[in-house]
PDB file of C-alpha atoms in Angstrom:
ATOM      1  CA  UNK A   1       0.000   0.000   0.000  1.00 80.00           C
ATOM      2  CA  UNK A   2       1.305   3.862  -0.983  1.00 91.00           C
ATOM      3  CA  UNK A   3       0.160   6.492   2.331  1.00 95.00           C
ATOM      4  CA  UNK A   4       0.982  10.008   2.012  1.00 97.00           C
ATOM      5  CA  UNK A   5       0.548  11.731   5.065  1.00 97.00           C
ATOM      6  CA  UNK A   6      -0.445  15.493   5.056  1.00 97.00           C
ATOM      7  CA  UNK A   7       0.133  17.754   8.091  1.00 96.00           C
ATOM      8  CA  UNK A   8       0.186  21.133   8.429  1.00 95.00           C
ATOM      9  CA  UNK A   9      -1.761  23.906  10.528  1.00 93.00           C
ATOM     10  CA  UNK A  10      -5.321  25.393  10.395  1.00 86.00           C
ATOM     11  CA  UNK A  11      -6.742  26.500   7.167  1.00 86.00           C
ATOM     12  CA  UNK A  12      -3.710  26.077   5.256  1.00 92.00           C
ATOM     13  CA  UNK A  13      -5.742  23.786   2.614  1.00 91.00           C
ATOM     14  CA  UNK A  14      -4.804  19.730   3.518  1.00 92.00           C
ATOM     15  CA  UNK A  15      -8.153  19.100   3.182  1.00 88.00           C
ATOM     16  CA  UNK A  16      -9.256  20.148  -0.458  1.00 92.00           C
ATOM     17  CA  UNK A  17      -5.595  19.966  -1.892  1.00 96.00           C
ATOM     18  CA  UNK A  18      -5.749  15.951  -0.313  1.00 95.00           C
ATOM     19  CA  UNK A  19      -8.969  15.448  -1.427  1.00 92.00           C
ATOM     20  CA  UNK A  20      -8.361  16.596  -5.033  1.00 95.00           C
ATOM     21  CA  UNK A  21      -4.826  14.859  -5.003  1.00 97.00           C
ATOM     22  CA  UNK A  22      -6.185  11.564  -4.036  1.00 93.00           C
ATOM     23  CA  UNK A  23      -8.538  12.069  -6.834  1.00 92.00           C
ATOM     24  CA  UNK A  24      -6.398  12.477  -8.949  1.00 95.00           C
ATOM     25  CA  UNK A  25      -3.838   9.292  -8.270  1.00 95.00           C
ATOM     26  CA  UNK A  26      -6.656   6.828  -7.793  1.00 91.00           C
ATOM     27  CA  UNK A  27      -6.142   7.197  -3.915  1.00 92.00           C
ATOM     28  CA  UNK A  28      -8.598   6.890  -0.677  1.00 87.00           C
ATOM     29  CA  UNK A  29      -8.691  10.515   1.195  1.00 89.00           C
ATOM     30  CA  UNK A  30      -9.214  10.218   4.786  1.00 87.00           C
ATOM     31  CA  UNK A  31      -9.953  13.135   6.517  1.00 84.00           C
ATOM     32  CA  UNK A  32      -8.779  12.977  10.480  1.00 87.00           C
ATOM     33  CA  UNK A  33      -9.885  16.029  11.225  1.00 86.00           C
ATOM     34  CA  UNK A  34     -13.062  15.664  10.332  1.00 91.00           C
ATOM     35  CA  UNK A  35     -12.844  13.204  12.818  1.00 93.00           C
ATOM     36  CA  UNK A  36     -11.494  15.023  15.506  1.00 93.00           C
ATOM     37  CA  UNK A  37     -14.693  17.643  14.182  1.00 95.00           C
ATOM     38  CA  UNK A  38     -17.414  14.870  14.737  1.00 97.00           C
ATOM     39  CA  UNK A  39     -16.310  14.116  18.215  1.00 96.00           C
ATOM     40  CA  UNK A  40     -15.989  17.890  19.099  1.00 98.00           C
ATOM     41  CA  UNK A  41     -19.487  18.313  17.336  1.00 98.00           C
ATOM     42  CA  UNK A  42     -20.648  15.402  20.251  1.00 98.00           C
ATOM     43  CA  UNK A  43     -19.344  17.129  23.183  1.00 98.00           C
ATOM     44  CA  UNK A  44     -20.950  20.407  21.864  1.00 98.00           C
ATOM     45  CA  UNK A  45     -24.009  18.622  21.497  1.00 98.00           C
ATOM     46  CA  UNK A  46     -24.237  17.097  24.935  1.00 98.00           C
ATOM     47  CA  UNK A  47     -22.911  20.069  26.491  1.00 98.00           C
ATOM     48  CA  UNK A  48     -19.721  19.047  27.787  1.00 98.00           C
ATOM     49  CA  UNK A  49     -17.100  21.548  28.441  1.00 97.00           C
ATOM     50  CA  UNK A  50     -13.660  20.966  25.421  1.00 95.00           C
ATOM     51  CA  UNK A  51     -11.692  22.126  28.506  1.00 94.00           C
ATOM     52  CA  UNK A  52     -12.931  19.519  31.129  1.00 97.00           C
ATOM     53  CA  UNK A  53     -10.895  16.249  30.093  1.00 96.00           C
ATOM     54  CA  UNK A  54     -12.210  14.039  32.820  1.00 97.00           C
ATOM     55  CA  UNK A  55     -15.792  14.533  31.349  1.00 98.00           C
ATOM     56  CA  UNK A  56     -14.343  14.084  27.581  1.00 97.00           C
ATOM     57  CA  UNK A  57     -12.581  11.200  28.314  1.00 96.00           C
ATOM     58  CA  UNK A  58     -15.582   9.845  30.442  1.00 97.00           C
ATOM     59  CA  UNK A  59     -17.686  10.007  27.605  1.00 97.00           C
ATOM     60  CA  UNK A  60     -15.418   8.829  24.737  1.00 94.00           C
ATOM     61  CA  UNK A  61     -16.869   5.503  25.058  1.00 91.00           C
ATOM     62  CA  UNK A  62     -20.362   6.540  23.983  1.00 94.00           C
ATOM     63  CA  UNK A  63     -18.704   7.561  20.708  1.00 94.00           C
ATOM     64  CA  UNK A  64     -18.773   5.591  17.582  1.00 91.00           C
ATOM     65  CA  UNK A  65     -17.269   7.351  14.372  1.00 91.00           C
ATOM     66  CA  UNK A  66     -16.835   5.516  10.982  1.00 85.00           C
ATOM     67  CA  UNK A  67     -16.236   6.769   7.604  1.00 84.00           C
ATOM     68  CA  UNK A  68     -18.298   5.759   4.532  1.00 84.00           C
ATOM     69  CA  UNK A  69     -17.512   6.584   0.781  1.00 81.00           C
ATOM     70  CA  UNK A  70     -20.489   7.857  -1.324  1.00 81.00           C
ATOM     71  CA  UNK A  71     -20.072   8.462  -4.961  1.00 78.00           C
ATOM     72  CA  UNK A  72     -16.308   9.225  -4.179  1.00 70.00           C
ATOM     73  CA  UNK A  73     -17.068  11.455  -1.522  1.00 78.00           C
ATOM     74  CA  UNK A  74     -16.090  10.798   2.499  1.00 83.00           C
ATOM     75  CA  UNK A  75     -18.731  10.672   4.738  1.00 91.00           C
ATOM     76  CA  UNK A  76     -18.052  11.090   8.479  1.00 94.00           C
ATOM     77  CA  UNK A  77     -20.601   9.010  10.643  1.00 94.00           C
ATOM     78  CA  UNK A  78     -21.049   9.873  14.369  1.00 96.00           C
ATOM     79  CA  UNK A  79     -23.188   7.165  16.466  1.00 97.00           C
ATOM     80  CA  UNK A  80     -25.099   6.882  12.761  1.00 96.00           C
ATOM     81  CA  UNK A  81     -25.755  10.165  11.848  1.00 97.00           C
ATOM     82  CA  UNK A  82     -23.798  11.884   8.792  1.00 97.00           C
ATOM     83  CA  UNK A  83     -22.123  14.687  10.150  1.00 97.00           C
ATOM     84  CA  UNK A  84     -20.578  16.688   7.177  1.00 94.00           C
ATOM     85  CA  UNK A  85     -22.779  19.527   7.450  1.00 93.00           C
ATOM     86  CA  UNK A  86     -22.557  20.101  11.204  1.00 96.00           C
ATOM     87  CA  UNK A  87     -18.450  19.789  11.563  1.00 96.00           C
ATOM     88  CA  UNK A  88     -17.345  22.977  10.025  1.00 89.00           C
ATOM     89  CA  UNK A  89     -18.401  25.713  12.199  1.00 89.00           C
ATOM     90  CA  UNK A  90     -15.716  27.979  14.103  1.00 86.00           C
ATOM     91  CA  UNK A  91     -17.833  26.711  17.764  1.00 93.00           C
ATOM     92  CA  UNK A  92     -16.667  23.182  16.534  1.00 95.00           C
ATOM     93  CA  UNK A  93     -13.042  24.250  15.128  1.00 90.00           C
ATOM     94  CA  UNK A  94     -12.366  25.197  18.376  1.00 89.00           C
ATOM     95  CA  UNK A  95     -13.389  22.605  20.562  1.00 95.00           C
ATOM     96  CA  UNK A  96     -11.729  20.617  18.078  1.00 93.00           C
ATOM     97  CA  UNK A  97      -8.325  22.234  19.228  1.00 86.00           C
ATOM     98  CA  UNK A  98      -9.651  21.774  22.850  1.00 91.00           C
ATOM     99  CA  UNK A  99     -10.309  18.148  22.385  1.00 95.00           C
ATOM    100  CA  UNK A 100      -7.465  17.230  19.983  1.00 88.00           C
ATOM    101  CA  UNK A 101      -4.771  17.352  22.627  1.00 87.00           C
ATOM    102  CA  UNK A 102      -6.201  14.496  24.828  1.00 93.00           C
ATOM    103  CA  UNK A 103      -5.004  11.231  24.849  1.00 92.00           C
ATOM    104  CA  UNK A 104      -8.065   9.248  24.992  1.00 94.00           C
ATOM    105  CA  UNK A 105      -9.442  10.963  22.222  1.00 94.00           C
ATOM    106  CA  UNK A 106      -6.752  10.424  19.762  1.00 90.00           C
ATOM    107  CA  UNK A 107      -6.649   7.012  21.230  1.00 91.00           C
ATOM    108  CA  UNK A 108      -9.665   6.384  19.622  1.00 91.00           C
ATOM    109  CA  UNK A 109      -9.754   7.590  16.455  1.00 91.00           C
ATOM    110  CA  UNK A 110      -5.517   6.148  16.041  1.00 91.00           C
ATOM    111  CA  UNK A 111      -6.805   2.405  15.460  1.00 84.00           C
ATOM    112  CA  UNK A 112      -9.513   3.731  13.163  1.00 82.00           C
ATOM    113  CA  UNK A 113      -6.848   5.733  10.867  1.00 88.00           C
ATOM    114  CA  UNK A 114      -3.871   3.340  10.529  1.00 91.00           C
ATOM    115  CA  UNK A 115      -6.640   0.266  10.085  1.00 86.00           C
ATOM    116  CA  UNK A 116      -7.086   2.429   7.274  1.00 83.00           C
ATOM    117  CA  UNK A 117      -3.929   3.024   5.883  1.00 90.00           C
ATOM    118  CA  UNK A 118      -2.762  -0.877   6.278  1.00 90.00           C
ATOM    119  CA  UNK A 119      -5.048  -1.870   3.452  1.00 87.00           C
ATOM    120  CA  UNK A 120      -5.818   1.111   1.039  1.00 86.00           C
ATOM    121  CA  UNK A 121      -3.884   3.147  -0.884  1.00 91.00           C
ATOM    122  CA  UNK A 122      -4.505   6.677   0.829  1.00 91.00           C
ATOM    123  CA  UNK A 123      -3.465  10.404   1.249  1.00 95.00           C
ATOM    124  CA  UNK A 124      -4.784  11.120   4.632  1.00 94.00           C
ATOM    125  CA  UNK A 125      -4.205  14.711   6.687  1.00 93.00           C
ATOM    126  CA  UNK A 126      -3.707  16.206   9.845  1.00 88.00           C
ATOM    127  CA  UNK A 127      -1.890  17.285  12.453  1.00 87.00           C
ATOM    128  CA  UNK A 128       0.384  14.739  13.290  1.00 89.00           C
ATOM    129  CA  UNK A 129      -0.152  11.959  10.189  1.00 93.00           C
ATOM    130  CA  UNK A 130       3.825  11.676   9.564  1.00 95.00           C
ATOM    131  CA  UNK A 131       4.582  12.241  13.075  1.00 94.00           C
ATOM    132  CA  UNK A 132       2.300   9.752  14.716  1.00 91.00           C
ATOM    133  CA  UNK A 133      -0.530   7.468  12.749  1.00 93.00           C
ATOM    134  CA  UNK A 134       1.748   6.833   9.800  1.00 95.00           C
ATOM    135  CA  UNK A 135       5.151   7.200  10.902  1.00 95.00           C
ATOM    136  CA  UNK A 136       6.947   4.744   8.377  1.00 94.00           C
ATOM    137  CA  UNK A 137       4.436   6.884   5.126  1.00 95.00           C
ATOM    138  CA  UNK A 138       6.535   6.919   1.922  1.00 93.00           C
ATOM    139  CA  UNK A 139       5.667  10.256   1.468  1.00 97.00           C
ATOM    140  CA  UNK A 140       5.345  13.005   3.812  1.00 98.00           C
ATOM    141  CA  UNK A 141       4.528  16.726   3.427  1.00 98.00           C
ATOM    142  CA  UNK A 142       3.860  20.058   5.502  1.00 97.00           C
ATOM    143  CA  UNK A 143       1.579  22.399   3.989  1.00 97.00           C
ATOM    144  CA  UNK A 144       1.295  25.207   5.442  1.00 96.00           C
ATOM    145  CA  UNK A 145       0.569  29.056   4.568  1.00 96.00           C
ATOM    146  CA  UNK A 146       0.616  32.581   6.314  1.00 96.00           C
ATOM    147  CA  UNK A 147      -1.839  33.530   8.479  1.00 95.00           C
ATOM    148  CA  UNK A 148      -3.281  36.236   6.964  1.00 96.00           C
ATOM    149  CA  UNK A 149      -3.898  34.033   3.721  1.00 95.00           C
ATOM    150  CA  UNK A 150      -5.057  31.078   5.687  1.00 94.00           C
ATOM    151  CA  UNK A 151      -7.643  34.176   7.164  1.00 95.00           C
ATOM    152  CA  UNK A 152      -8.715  35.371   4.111  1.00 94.00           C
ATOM    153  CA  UNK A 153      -9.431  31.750   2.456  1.00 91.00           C
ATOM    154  CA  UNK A 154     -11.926  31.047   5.796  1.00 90.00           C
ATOM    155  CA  UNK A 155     -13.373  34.519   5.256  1.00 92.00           C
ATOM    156  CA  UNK A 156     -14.410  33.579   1.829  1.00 91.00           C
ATOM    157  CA  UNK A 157     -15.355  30.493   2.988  1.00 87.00           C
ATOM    158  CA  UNK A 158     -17.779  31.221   5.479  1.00 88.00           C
ATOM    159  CA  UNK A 159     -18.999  34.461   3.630  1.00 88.00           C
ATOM    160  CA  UNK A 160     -19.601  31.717   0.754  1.00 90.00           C
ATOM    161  CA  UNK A 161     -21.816  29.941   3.477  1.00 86.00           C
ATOM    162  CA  UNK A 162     -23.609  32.927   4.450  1.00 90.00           C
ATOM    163  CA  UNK A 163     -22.371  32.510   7.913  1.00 87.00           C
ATOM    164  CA  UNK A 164     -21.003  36.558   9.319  1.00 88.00           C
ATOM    165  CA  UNK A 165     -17.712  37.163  10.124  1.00 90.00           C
ATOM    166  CA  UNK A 166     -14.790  39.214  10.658  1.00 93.00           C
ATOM    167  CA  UNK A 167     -11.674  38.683   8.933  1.00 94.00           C
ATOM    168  CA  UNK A 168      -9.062  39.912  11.465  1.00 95.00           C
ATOM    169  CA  UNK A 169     -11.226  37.823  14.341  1.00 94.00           C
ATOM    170  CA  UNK A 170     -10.812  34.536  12.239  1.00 94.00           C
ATOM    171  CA  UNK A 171      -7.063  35.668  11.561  1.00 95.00           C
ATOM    172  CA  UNK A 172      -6.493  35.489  15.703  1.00 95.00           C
ATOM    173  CA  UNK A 173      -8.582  32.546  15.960  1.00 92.00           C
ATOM    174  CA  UNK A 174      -6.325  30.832  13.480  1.00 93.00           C
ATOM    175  CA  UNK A 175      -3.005  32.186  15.365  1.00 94.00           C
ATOM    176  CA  UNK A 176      -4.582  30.823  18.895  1.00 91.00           C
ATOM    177  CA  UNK A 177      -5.475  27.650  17.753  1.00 88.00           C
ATOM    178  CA  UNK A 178      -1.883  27.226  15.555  1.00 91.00           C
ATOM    179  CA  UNK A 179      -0.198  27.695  19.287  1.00 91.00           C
ATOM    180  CA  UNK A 180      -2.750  25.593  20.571  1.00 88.00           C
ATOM    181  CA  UNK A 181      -1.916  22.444  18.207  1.00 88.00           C
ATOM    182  CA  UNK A 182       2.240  23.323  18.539  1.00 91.00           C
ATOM    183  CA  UNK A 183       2.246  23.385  22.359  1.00 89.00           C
ATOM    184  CA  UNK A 184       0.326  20.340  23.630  1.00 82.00           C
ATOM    185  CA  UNK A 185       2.016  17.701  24.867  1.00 81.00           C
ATOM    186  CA  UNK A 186      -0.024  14.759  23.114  1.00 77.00           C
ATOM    187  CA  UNK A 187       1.214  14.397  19.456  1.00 80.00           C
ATOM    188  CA  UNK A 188       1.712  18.335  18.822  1.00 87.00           C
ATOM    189  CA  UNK A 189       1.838  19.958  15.265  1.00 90.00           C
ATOM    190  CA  UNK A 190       5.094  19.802  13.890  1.00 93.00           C
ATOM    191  CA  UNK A 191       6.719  19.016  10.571  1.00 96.00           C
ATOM    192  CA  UNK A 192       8.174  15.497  10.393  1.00 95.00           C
ATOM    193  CA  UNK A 193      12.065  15.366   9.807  1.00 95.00           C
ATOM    194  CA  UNK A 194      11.836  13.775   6.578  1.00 96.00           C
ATOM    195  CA  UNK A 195       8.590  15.535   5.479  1.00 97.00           C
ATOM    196  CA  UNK A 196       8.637  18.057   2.434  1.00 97.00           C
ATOM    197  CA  UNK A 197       7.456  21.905   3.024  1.00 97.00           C
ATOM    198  CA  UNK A 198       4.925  23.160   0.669  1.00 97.00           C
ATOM    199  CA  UNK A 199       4.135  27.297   1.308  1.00 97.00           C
ATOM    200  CA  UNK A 200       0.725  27.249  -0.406  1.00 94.00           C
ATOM    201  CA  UNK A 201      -0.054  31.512   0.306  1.00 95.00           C
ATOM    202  CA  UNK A 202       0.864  31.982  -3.082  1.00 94.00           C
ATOM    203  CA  UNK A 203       0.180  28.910  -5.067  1.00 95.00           C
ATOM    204  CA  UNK A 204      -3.246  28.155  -6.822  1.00 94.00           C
ATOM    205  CA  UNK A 205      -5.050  25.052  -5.724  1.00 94.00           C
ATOM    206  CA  UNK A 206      -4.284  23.381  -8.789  1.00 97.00           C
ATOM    207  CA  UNK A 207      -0.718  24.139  -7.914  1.00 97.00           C
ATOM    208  CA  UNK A 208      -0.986  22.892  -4.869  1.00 97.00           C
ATOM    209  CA  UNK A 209      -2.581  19.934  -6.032  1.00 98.00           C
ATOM    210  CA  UNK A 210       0.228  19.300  -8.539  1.00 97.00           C
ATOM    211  CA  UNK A 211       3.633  20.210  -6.355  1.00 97.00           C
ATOM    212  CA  UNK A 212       1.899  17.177  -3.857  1.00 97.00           C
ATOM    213  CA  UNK A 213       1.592  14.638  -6.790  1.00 97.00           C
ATOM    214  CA  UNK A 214       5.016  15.489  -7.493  1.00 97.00           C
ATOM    215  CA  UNK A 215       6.771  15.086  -4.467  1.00 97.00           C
ATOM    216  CA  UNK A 216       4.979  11.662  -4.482  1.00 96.00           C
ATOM    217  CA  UNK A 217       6.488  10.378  -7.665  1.00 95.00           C
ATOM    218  CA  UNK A 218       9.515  11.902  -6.518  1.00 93.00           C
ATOM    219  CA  UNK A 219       9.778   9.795  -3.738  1.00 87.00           C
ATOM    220  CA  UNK A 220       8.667   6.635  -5.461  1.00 86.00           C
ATOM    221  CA  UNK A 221      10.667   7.057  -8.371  1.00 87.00           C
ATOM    222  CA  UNK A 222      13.254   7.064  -6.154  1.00 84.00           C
ATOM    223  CA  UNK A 223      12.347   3.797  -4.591  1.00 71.00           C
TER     224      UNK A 223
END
């Protein structure tokens, strides 16, 4: 099996760039942190506290997440509902951040992702994918982008939603949660030694796209 792992930090574009990249190579995507989102969407949902860990952890058993495949497209299933259209709010990017640095949680969504990995060919993103769940990946990269781009790309996004907002509020969201997902001691955002850097504030998504397909035949072409 071929995994490329994605990391790289908030809103820096692992999600559509792996998405269309898989698409592209004949490959699974797996988004983790939609995961991550589903549980964060439960806790919301039951009201428990992203900053209480005893109560997160507590209720991590009552949790069941899957992902299904429909017409290409991932579906994230929480205790049987599809989630997709709950997961993407800025209440549930937070507690995502919140929730994201305890063990037990990653703990259960770990099995789920290498499971994964072990018998499909798949370009799967994070936070810590070539770090942590798929340490031995042929190919690695860090995407990342500057702040103020990875602002203005959720400012579009949510205006494109018709959800209000204020661009320099999302651009200090995005800076908190970045120093959030570097400085927790559970599996913290970092780029792997042998992972490649890809600075996407000035590249096209089709760029994008393209500079990760070829850093993948890069590194299988050279075995």
């Amino acid at each position: 099996m071929h995994n490329i792992a994605i990391d790289g930090p908030a809103g820096a574009g692992k999600s559509t760039i792996a998405r269309l990249a898989a698409e592209k190579l004949g490959f699974i995507y797996v988004d983790t942190g939609a995961m991550y989102r589903a549980m964060a969407l439960y806790f919301i949902r039951k009201g428990i506290a992203s900053g209480d860990e005893a109560a997160v952890q507590a209720a991590c058993g009552d949790i069941d997440i899957s992902i299904e495949y429909q017409d290409g497209e991932q579906m994230v299933i929480l205790n049987g509902e599809n989630v997709n259209a709950f997961i993407r709010t800025e209440q549930v990017s937070m507690a995502t951040s919140d929730i994201a640095r305890y063990p037990a949680v990653r703990a259960k969504l770990l099995d789920i992702q290498r499971n994964l990995a072990a018998v499909k060919d798949i370009i799967m993103d994070g936070r810590d994918i070539g770090t942590c769940v798929l340490p031995d990946a042929e190919t690695k990269v860090y995407l990342t982008a500057s702040a103020d781009e990875r602002a203005r790309r959720r400012y579009k996004e949510q205006k494109e939603r018709g959800i209000a907002c204020d661009i320099e509020m999302l651009k200090q969201d995005i800076i908190k949660r970045d120093r959030q997902d570097m400085d927790r001691e559970t599996s913290p955002l970092k780029q792997a030694e042998d992972a490649v850097l890809l600075d996407t504030s000035d590249l096209s998504i089709e760029d994008a796209v393209n500079a990760v397909i070829n850093i993948y035949s890069s590194k299988k072409a050279a075995g």
